[in-house]
Each structure stands twice: as C-alpha cells, then as structure tokens.
PDB file of C-alpha atoms in Angstrom:
ATOM      1  CA  MET K   1      92.389  94.455  90.428  1.00 61.00           C
ATOM      2  CA  THR K   2      92.362  95.266  94.139  1.00 68.00           C
ATOM      3  CA  SER K   3      90.368  98.311  95.185  1.00 80.00           C
ATOM      4  CA  PRO K   4      92.130 100.664  97.578  1.00 87.00           C
ATOM      5  CA  THR K   5      90.924 100.727 101.180  1.00 87.00           C
ATOM      6  CA  ARG K   6      93.325 103.420 102.418  1.00 90.00           C
ATOM      7  CA  PHE K   7      96.000 105.738 101.111  1.00 90.00           C
ATOM      8  CA  GLU K   8      99.549 106.798 101.863  1.00 94.00           C
ATOM      9  CA  PHE K   9     101.134 110.182 101.155  1.00 95.00           C
ATOM     10  CA  PRO K  10     104.726 110.466 102.439  1.00 94.00           C
ATOM     11  CA  ILE K  11     106.150 113.955 102.927  1.00 94.00           C
ATOM     12  CA  ALA K  12     108.875 113.124 100.361  1.00 92.00           C
ATOM     13  CA  LYS K  13     106.172 113.045  97.680  1.00 91.00           C
ATOM     14  CA  ALA K  14     104.953 116.476  98.751  1.00 91.00           C
ATOM     15  CA  GLU K  15     108.528 117.739  98.527  1.00 89.00           C
ATOM     16  CA  TYR K  16     108.530 116.532  94.926  1.00 87.00           C
ATOM     17  CA  LEU K  17     105.772 119.076  94.211  1.00 86.00           C
ATOM     18  CA  PHE K  18     108.224 121.829  95.168  1.00 81.00           C
ATOM     19  CA  ASN K  19     110.841 120.673  92.654  1.00 77.00           C
ATOM     20  CA  ARG K  20     111.182 122.512  89.389  1.00 64.00           C
ATOM     21  CA  GLY K  21     109.900 120.158  86.676  1.00 58.00           C
ATOM     22  CA  THR K  22     111.663 121.949  83.843  1.00 51.00           C
ATOM     23  CA  GLU K  23     113.710 125.047  83.260  1.00 56.00           C
ATOM     24  CA  PRO K  24     111.851 128.241  84.268  1.00 54.00           C
ATOM     25  CA  GLY K  25     109.223 129.225  81.719  1.00 53.00           C
ATOM     26  CA  ILE K  26     109.340 125.917  79.825  1.00 53.00           C
ATOM     27  CA  GLY K  27     106.598 123.316  80.229  1.00 49.00           C
ATOM     28  CA  GLY K  28     104.945 122.750  83.574  1.00 58.00           C
ATOM     29  CA  ASP K  29     106.834 124.204  86.497  1.00 70.00           C
ATOM     30  CA  LYS K  30     105.353 122.425  89.519  1.00 79.00           C
ATOM     31  CA  ARG K  31     107.029 124.688  92.033  1.00 81.00           C
ATOM     32  CA  LYS K  32     105.706 127.851  90.374  1.00 84.00           C
ATOM     33  CA  PHE K  33     102.143 126.568  90.458  1.00 88.00           C
ATOM     34  CA  TRP K  34     102.185 125.420  94.082  1.00 91.00           C
ATOM     35  CA  ARG K  35     104.180 128.359  95.471  1.00 89.00           C
ATOM     36  CA  GLU K  36     103.413 131.405  93.326  1.00 88.00           C
ATOM     37  CA  ILE K  37      99.876 130.676  92.178  1.00 90.00           C
ATOM     38  CA  MET K  38      98.446 128.651  95.062  1.00 94.00           C
ATOM     39  CA  GLY K  39     100.626 130.297  97.716  1.00 94.00           C
ATOM     40  CA  PHE K  40     101.808 127.189  99.586  1.00 94.00           C
ATOM     41  CA  GLU K  41     105.036 127.787 101.494  1.00 91.00           C
ATOM     42  CA  SER K  42     105.895 124.217 102.450  1.00 92.00           C
ATOM     43  CA  PRO K  43     105.457 120.619 101.319  1.00 92.00           C
ATOM     44  CA  LEU K  44     103.700 119.887 104.622  1.00 94.00           C
ATOM     45  CA  ALA K  45     101.045 122.531 103.870  1.00 94.00           C
ATOM     46  CA  ILE K  46     100.369 121.011 100.427  1.00 94.00           C
ATOM     47  CA  ARG K  47     100.215 117.513 101.882  1.00 95.00           C
ATOM     48  CA  LEU K  48      97.741 118.552 104.589  1.00 96.00           C
ATOM     49  CA  ALA K  49      95.560 120.438 102.090  1.00 96.00           C
ATOM     50  CA  ILE K  50      95.369 117.439  99.741  1.00 96.00           C
ATOM     51  CA  LEU K  51      94.722 114.971 102.569  1.00 96.00           C
ATOM     52  CA  ALA K  52      91.891 117.178 103.856  1.00 96.00           C
ATOM     53  CA  GLU K  53      90.054 116.849 100.523  1.00 96.00           C
ATOM     54  CA  VAL K  54      90.836 113.375  99.161  1.00 96.00           C
ATOM     55  CA  SER K  55      89.145 110.094 100.052  1.00 93.00           C
ATOM     56  CA  VAL K  56      89.236 106.607  98.561  1.00 91.00           C
ATOM     57  CA  ASP K  57      85.610 107.118  97.480  1.00 92.00           C
ATOM     58  CA  LEU K  58      86.869 109.677  94.928  1.00 94.00           C
ATOM     59  CA  PHE K  59      89.320 107.286  93.242  1.00 94.00           C
ATOM     60  CA  GLU K  60      88.578 106.508  89.590  1.00 93.00           C
ATOM     61  CA  PRO K  61      90.550 103.807  87.737  1.00 93.00           C
ATOM     62  CA  GLN K  62      92.901 105.441  85.233  1.00 92.00           C
ATOM     63  CA  SER K  63      95.186 102.750  83.786  1.00 93.00           C
ATOM     64  CA  GLN K  64      97.276  99.771  84.726  1.00 92.00           C
ATOM     65  CA  ASN K  65     101.008  99.206  84.363  1.00 93.00           C
ATOM     66  CA  GLN K  66     103.478  96.522  85.353  1.00 94.00           C
ATOM     67  CA  TYR K  67     103.500  97.783  88.954  1.00 94.00           C
ATOM     68  CA  GLY K  68      99.776  98.058  89.610  1.00 94.00           C
ATOM     69  CA  GLN K  69      96.572 100.013  89.050  1.00 95.00           C
ATOM     70  CA  LEU K  70      96.676 103.801  88.702  1.00 95.00           C
ATOM     71  CA  TYR K  71      93.785 105.872  90.019  1.00 95.00           C
ATOM     72  CA  ARG K  72      92.929 109.535  89.775  1.00 95.00           C
ATOM     73  CA  ALA K  73      90.905 111.632  92.171  1.00 96.00           C
ATOM     74  CA  TYR K  74      89.732 115.170  91.430  1.00 96.00           C
ATOM     75  CA  ILE K  75      89.590 117.585  94.332  1.00 97.00           C
ATOM     76  CA  TYR K  76      89.133 121.323  94.757  1.00 96.00           C
ATOM     77  CA  LEU K  77      91.830 123.131  96.706  1.00 95.00           C
ATOM     78  CA  THR K  78      91.913 126.697  97.877  1.00 94.00           C
ATOM     79  CA  GLY K  79      95.483 127.847  98.283  1.00 92.00           C
ATOM     80  CA  VAL K  80      96.897 130.252 100.814  1.00 91.00           C
ATOM     81  CA  SER K  81      96.645 132.850  98.021  1.00 92.00           C
ATOM     82  CA  GLY K  82      92.853 132.454  98.055  1.00 94.00           C
ATOM     83  CA  ILE K  83      92.807 130.962  94.554  1.00 93.00           C
ATOM     84  CA  SER K  84      90.730 127.807  94.148  1.00 94.00           C
ATOM     85  CA  ARG K  85      91.597 125.238  91.508  1.00 94.00           C
ATOM     86  CA  ARG K  86      90.433 121.803  90.501  1.00 95.00           C
ATOM     87  CA  ILE K  87      93.362 119.435  91.079  1.00 96.00           C
ATOM     88  CA  ARG K  88      93.919 115.982  89.585  1.00 95.00           C
ATOM     89  CA  THR K  89      95.701 113.695  92.011  1.00 96.00           C
ATOM     90  CA  VAL K  90      97.195 110.392  90.855  1.00 96.00           C
ATOM     91  CA  TRP K  91      97.652 107.343  93.056  1.00 96.00           C
ATOM     92  CA  ILE K  92      98.923 103.789  92.493  1.00 96.00           C
ATOM     93  CA  VAL K  93      97.848 100.553  94.130  1.00 95.00           C
ATOM     94  CA  LEU K  94     100.680  98.080  93.747  1.00 95.00           C
ATOM     95  CA  ILE K  95      99.872  94.530  92.656  1.00 92.00           C
ATOM     96  CA  ASP K  96      98.426  92.436  95.518  1.00 90.00           C
ATOM     97  CA  GLU K  97      98.077  95.461  97.815  1.00 92.00           C
ATOM     98  CA  ASP K  98      95.161  97.665  98.887  1.00 92.00           C
ATOM     99  CA  ILE K  99      97.089 100.849  99.746  1.00 94.00           C
ATOM    100  CA  ALA K 100      96.835 103.742  97.278  1.00 95.00           C
ATOM    101  CA  ARG K 101     100.166 105.545  97.215  1.00 96.00           C
ATOM    102  CA  PHE K 102     100.361 109.194  96.146  1.00 96.00           C
ATOM    103  CA  VAL K 103     102.109 109.752  92.801  1.00 94.00           C
ATOM    104  CA  THR K 104     101.455 113.395  91.875  1.00 93.00           C
ATOM    105  CA  ALA K 105      99.001 116.288  91.857  1.00 93.00           C
ATOM    106  CA  VAL K 106      98.551 118.722  88.978  1.00 91.00           C
ATOM    107  CA  PRO K 107      96.059 121.452  88.105  1.00 91.00           C
ATOM    108  CA  ASP K 108      93.254 119.956  86.043  1.00 87.00           C
ATOM    109  CA  ARG K 109      93.173 121.247  82.484  1.00 75.00           C
ATOM    110  CA  LEU K 110      89.478 121.990  82.846  1.00 63.00           C
ATOM    111  CA  GLY K 111      90.410 124.650  85.350  1.00 50.00           C
ATOM    112  CA  GLY K 112      88.080 125.281  88.170  1.00 47.00           C
TER     113      GLY K 112
END
C-alpha cells in the first residue's frame, strides 16, 4: 500500500456534487445538501472550501478495491449559509501511485 503524498481534485468531481443523486425527496440528494443547506452556488466554491480544509495528514485508510486504496478524511466546513457541518471526504490512491484522487464528499452521519 502506497501512502499518498499529494492529492488531486478536478473541477469535474466538484460538479458531480451538484448533480441530483436521486429523485427529489428520495435518498440523499447531493445537490440539495450543497446548495440549499450549505449555500454553495458553484462547484468551484465547494472545491475551494474542501481544498482549504483537507490535507494528506488527515487521510485514514478505509478499504481497498481492485483499483487501489480508499481513504477518508473528516473536515469541518462552514457553508455560505453559515451552517457548519462535519464532512466525510473519500479519496482513492490507485495501485502503484501516490496521488490521492477525490471521489466524493458527504455530510458525516455524526453531524457536527
């Protein structure tokens, strides 16, 4: 297992956070959380907020799959709305690499 030395978070992954995960009102609607609750208006704003709080020192091994090692990092974000939440970010380090690539970010069930 290779430990990450740096991370990568393309804007396309932040745009994913603005997609509706399910039909409105069913399951976890990513867009509703990031826009209506946290108050972010753009994928760039979410990306910058996450990058301002995350570091490779926060990465905790989560699991491994056929592509590489998954890590999680818990951060606290304060949205444009003024609401602060504990966020679980997920990253993957592909086999034989040392770059942690952003996978997703979700509100932590423990709240915050």
